[in-house]
Short mmCIF file of C-alpha atoms and ligand atoms in Angstrom, two decimals:
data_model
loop_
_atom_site.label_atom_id
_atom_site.label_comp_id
_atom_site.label_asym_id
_atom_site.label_seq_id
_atom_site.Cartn_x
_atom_site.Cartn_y
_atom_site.Cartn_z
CA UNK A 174 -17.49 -149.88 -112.50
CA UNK A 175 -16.69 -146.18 -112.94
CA UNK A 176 -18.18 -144.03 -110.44
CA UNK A 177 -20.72 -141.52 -111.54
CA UNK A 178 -21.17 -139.20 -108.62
CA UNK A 179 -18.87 -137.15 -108.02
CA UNK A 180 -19.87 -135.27 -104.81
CA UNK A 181 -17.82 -136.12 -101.42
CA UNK A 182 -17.94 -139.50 -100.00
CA UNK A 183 -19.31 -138.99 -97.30
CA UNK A 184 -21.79 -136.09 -98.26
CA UNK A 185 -25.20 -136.94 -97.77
CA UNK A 186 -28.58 -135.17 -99.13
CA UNK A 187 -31.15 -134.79 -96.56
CA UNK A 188 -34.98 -134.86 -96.91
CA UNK A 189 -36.60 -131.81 -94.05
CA UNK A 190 -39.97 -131.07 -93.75
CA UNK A 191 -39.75 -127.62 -92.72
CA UNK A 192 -42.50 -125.46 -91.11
CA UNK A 193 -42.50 -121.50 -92.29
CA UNK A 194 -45.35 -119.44 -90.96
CA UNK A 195 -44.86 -116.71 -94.32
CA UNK A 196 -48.03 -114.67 -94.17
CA UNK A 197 -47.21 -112.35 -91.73
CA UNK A 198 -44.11 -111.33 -93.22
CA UNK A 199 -45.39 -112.02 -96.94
CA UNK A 200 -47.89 -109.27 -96.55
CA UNK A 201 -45.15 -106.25 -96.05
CA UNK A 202 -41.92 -105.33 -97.78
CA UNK A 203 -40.38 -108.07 -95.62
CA UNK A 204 -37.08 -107.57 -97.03
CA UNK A 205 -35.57 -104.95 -95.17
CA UNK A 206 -38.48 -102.39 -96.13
CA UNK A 207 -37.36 -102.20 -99.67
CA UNK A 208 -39.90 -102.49 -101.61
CA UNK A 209 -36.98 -103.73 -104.68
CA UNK A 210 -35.11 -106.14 -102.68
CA UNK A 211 -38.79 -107.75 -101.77
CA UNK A 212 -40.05 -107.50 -105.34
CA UNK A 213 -37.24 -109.16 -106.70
CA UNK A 214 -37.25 -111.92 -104.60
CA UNK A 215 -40.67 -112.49 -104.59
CA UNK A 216 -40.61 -112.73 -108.36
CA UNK A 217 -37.56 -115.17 -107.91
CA UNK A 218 -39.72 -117.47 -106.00
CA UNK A 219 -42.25 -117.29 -107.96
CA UNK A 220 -39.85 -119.19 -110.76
CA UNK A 221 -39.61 -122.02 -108.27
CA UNK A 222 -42.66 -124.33 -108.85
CA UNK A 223 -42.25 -125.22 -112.56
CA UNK A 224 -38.52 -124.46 -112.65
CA UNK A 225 -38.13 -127.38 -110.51
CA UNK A 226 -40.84 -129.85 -111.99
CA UNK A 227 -38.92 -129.35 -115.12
CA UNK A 228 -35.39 -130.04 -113.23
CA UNK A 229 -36.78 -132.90 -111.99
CA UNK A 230 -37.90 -134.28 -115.52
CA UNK A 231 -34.76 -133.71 -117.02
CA UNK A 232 -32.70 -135.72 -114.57
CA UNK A 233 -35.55 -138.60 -114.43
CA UNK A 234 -35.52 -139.06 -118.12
CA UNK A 235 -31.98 -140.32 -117.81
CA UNK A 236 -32.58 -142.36 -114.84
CA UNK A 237 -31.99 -145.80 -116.86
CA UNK A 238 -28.88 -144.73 -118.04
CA UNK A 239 -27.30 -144.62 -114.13
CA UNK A 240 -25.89 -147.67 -112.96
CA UNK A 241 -23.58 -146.15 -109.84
CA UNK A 242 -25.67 -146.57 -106.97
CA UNK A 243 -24.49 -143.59 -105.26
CA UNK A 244 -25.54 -141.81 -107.87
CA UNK A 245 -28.72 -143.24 -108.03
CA UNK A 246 -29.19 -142.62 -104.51
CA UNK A 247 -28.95 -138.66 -104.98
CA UNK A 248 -30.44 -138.66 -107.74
CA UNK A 249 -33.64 -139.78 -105.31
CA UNK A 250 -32.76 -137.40 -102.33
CA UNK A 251 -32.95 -134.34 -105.69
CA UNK A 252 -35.73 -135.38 -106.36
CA UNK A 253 -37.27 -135.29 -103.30
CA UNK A 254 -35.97 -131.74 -102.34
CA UNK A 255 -36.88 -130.09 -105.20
CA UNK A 256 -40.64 -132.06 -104.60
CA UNK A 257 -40.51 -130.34 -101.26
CA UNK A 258 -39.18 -126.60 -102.54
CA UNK A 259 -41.51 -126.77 -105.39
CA UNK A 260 -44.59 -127.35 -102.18
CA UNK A 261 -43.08 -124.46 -99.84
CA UNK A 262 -42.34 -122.08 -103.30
CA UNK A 263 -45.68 -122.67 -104.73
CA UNK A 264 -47.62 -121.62 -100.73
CA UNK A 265 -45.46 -118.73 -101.10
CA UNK A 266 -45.79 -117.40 -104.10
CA UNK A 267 -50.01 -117.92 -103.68
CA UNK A 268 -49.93 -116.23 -100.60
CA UNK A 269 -47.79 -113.31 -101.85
CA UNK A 270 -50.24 -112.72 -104.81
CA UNK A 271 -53.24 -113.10 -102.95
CA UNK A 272 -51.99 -110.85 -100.18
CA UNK A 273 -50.81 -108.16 -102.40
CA UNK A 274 -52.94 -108.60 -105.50
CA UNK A 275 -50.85 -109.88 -108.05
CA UNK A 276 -51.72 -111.64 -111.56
CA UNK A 277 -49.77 -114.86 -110.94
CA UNK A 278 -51.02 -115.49 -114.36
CA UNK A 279 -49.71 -112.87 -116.25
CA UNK A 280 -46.67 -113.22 -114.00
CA UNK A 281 -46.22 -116.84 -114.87
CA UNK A 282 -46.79 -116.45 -118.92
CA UNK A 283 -43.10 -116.48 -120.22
CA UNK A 284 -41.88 -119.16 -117.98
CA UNK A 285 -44.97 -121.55 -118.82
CA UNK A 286 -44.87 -120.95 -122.60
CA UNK A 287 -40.98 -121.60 -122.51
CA UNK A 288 -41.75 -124.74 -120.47
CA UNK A 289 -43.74 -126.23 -122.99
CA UNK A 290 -41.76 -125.21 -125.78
CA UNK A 291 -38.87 -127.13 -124.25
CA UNK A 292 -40.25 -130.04 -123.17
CA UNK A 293 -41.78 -130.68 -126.75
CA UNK A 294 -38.81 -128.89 -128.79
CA UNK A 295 -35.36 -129.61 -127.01
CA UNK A 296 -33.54 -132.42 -127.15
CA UNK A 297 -33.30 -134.23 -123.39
CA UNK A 298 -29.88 -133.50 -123.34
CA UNK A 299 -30.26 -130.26 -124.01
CA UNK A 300 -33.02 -129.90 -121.55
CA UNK A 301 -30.71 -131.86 -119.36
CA UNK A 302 -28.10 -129.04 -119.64
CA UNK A 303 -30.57 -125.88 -118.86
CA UNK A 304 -30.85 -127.43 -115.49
CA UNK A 305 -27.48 -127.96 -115.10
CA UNK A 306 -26.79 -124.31 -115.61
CA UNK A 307 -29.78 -123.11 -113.45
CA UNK A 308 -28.50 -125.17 -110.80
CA UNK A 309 -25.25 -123.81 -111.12
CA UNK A 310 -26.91 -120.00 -110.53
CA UNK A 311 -28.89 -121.29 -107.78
CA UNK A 312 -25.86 -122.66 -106.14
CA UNK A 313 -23.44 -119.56 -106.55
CA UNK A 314 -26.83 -117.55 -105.56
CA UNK A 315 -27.28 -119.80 -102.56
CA UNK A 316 -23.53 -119.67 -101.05
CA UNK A 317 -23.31 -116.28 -101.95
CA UNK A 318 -26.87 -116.02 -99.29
CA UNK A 319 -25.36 -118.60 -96.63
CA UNK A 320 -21.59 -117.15 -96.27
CA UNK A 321 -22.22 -113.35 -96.22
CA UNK A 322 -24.17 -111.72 -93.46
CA UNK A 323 -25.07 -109.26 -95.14
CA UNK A 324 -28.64 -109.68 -97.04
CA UNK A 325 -31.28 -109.95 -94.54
CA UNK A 326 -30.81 -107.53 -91.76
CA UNK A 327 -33.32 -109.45 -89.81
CA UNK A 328 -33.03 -112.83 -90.72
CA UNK A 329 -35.16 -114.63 -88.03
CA UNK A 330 -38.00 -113.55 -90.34
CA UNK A 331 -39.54 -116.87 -91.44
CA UNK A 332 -39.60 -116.13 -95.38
CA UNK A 333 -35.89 -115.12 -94.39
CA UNK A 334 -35.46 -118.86 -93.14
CA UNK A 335 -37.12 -120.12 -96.29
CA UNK A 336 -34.28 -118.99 -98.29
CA UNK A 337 -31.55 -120.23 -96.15
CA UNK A 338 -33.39 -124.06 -96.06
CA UNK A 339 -33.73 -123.60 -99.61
CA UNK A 340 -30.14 -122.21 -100.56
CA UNK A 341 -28.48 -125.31 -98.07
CA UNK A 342 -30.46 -127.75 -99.84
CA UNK A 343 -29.67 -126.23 -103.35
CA UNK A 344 -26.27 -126.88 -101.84
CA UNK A 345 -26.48 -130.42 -100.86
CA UNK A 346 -27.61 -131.30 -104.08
CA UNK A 347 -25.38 -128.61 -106.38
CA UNK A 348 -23.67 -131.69 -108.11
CA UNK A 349 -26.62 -134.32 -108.92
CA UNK A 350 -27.71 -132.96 -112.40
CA UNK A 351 -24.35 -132.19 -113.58
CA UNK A 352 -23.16 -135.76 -112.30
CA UNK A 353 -26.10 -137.25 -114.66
CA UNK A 354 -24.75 -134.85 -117.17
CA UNK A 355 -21.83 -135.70 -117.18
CA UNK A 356 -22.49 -139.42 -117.47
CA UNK A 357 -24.91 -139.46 -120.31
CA UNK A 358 -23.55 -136.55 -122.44
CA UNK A 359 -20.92 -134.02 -121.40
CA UNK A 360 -20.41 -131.88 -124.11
CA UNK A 361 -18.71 -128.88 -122.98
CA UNK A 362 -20.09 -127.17 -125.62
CA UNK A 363 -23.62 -127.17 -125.17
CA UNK A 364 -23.09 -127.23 -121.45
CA UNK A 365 -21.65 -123.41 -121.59
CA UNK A 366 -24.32 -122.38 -124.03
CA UNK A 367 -27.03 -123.47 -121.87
CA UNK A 368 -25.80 -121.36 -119.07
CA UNK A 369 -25.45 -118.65 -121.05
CA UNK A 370 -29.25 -119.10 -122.51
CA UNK A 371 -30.18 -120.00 -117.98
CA UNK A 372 -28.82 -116.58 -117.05
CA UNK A 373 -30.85 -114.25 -119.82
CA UNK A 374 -34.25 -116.42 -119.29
CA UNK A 375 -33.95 -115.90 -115.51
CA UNK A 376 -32.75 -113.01 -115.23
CA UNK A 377 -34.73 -111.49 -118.01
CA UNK A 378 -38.09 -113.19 -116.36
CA UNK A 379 -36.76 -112.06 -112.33
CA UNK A 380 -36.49 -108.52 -113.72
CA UNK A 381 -40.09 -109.09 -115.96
CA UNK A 382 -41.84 -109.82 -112.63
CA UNK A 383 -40.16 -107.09 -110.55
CA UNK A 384 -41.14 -104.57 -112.77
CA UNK A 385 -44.67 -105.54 -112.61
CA UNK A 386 -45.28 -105.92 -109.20
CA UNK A 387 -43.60 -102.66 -108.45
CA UNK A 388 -46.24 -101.08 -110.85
CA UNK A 389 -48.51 -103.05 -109.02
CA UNK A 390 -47.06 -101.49 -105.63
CA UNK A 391 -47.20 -98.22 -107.13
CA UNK A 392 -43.44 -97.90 -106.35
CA UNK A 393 -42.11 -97.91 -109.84
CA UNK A 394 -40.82 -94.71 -110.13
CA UNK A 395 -40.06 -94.05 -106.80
CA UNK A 396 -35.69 -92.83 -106.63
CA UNK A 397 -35.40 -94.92 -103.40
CA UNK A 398 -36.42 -98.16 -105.41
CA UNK A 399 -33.68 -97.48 -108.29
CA UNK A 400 -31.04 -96.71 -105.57
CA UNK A 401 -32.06 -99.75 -103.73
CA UNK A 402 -31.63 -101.88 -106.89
CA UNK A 403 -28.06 -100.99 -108.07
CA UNK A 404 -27.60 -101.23 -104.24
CA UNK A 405 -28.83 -104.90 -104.12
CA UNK A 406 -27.76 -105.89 -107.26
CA UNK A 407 -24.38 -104.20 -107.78
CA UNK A 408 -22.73 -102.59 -104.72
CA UNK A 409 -24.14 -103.73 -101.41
CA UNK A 410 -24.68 -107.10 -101.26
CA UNK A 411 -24.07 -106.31 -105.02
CA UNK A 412 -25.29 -110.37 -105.66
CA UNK A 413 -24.54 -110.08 -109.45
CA UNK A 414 -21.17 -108.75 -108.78
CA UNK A 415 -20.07 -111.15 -106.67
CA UNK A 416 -21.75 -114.01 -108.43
CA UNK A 417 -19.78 -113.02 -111.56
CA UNK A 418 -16.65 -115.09 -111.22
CA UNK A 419 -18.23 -118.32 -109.69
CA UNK A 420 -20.32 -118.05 -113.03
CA UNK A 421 -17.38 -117.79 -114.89
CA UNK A 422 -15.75 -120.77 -113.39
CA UNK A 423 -18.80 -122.74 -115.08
CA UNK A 424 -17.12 -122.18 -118.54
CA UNK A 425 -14.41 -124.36 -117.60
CA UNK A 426 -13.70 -127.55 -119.32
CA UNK A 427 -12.66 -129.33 -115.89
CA UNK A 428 -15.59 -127.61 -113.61
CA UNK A 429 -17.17 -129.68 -111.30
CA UNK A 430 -19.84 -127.96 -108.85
CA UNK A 431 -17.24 -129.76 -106.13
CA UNK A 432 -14.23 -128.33 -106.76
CA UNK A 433 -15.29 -125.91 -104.94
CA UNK A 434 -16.34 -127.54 -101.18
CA UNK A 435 -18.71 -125.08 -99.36
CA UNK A 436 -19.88 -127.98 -96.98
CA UNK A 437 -19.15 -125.64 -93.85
CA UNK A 438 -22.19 -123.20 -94.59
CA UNK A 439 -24.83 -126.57 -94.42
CA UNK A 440 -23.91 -127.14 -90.64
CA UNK A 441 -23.72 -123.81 -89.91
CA UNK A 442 -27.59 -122.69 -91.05
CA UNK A 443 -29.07 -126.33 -90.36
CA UNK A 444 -30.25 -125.54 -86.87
CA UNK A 445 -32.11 -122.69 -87.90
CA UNK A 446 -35.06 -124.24 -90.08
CA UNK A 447 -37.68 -124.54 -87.98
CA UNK A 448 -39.23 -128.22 -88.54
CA UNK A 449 -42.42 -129.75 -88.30
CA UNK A 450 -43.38 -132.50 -85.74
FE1 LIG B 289 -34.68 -126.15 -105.18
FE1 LIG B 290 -31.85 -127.50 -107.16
#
């Protein structure tokens, strides 16, 4: 039998129940005082709890069409992750509107009404292929986070930790929806123009969100936001700068989220989730 999974042979998925005490840091500009760098990643959290329940659909629906066990195996371990990040996502992003007074509602709107439009509009494979692509961002987002030192400038913060259990674990699993992908439709074609469709629906919802809780903040139209965000976004980190080429690679016919083998940045952050007894 041909084997389906792809990832290393040895490479295993691991299940963590992880312990993060957020309110304490949720209730400030945690992310080094800038009140941009914390809006924006509060509003990318806040994408986490149904962006997930739909990953995990998409991959399930296929589920009788898998016959390699390994396969099969992380397809169960993705599932279970994404159960867990939709759990931890979903505390934060309640806490984070509660303690600042946000409209998770009217925050929510674009991503809910595009949920159900997909789920009763696209084809599976389709579907299938929107979380391939999104998993491809979170996973050049997510090594881009674990390799460079330089995004948290105090990252013993426990919403700090969040993000590194959740980028290592977006790791370990980079390669289980394309893998199911791959098996059950491949087209190259309609692989590339879902990613190109992922990128403008998240960014275009991260930057939605921002906005608004910034207004909400009353720090809209304040310089040092701005000249944070082309900071954060373009120079220093600059995370859509240097997430430009692994995007690109995406495009290729022969990509596999493997080729390229970050497995040294999951050992290295491991130890630092704290865990619950
Ligand atoms: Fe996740
Ligand atoms: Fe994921």
């Amino acid at each position: 039998m041909e084997k389906q999974s792809k990832s290393p042979e040895k490479h295993s998925i691991k299940i963590r129940k992880p312990n993060f005490e957020l309110e304490e840091d949720l209730a400030h500009d945690w992310y080094d005082g800038s009140a941009f760098k914390t809006a924006f990643e509060n509003a990318f959290s806040l994408l986490f709890p149904l962006g997930e329940k739909s990953f995990i659909e998409s991959v399930k629906y296929f589920q009788k069409e898998i016959k390699d066990p390994k396969l099969l195996d992380e397809m169960s371990s993705f599932y279970a992750q994404e159960s867990v990040h939709r759990k931890e996502h979903q505390k934060y992003n309640d806490l984070v509107c509660k303690l600042r007074d946000y409209d998770m509602e009217l925050l929510n709107k674009p991503q809910v009404k595009r949920y159900e439009w997909a789920k009763t509009t696209l084809p599976p494979e389709r579907r299938l292929a929107g979380t391939v692509a999104a998993e491809h961002l979170t996973a050049i987002l997510a090594d881009d986070l674990l390799r460079n030192k330089d995004h948290f400038t105090n990252s013993g913060k426990h919403v700090a930790k969040l993000w590194y259990w959740h980028a290592l674990e977006e790791t370990e699993h980079k390669a289980v929806a394309f893998d199911v992908y791959a098996a059950v439709c491949g087209s190259i074609k309609i692989r590339r123009r879902a990613l190109l469709f992922a990128t403008h629906f998240i960014m275009k919802d991260v930057l939605r969100s921002t906005v608004l809780m910034l207004k909400q903040d009353g720090q809209l139209w304040k310089i040092r936001t701005w000249v944070d965000a082309v900071n954060f976004l373009f120079i220093k980190p600059g995370i859509l700068r240097r997430a430009f080429i692994p995007w690109l690679q995406f495009l290729r016919k022969d990509f596999h989220p493997w080729k390229k083998d970050n497995r040294d940045v999951i050992s290295e952050w491991e130890s630092s989730i704290p865990i619950k007894n």
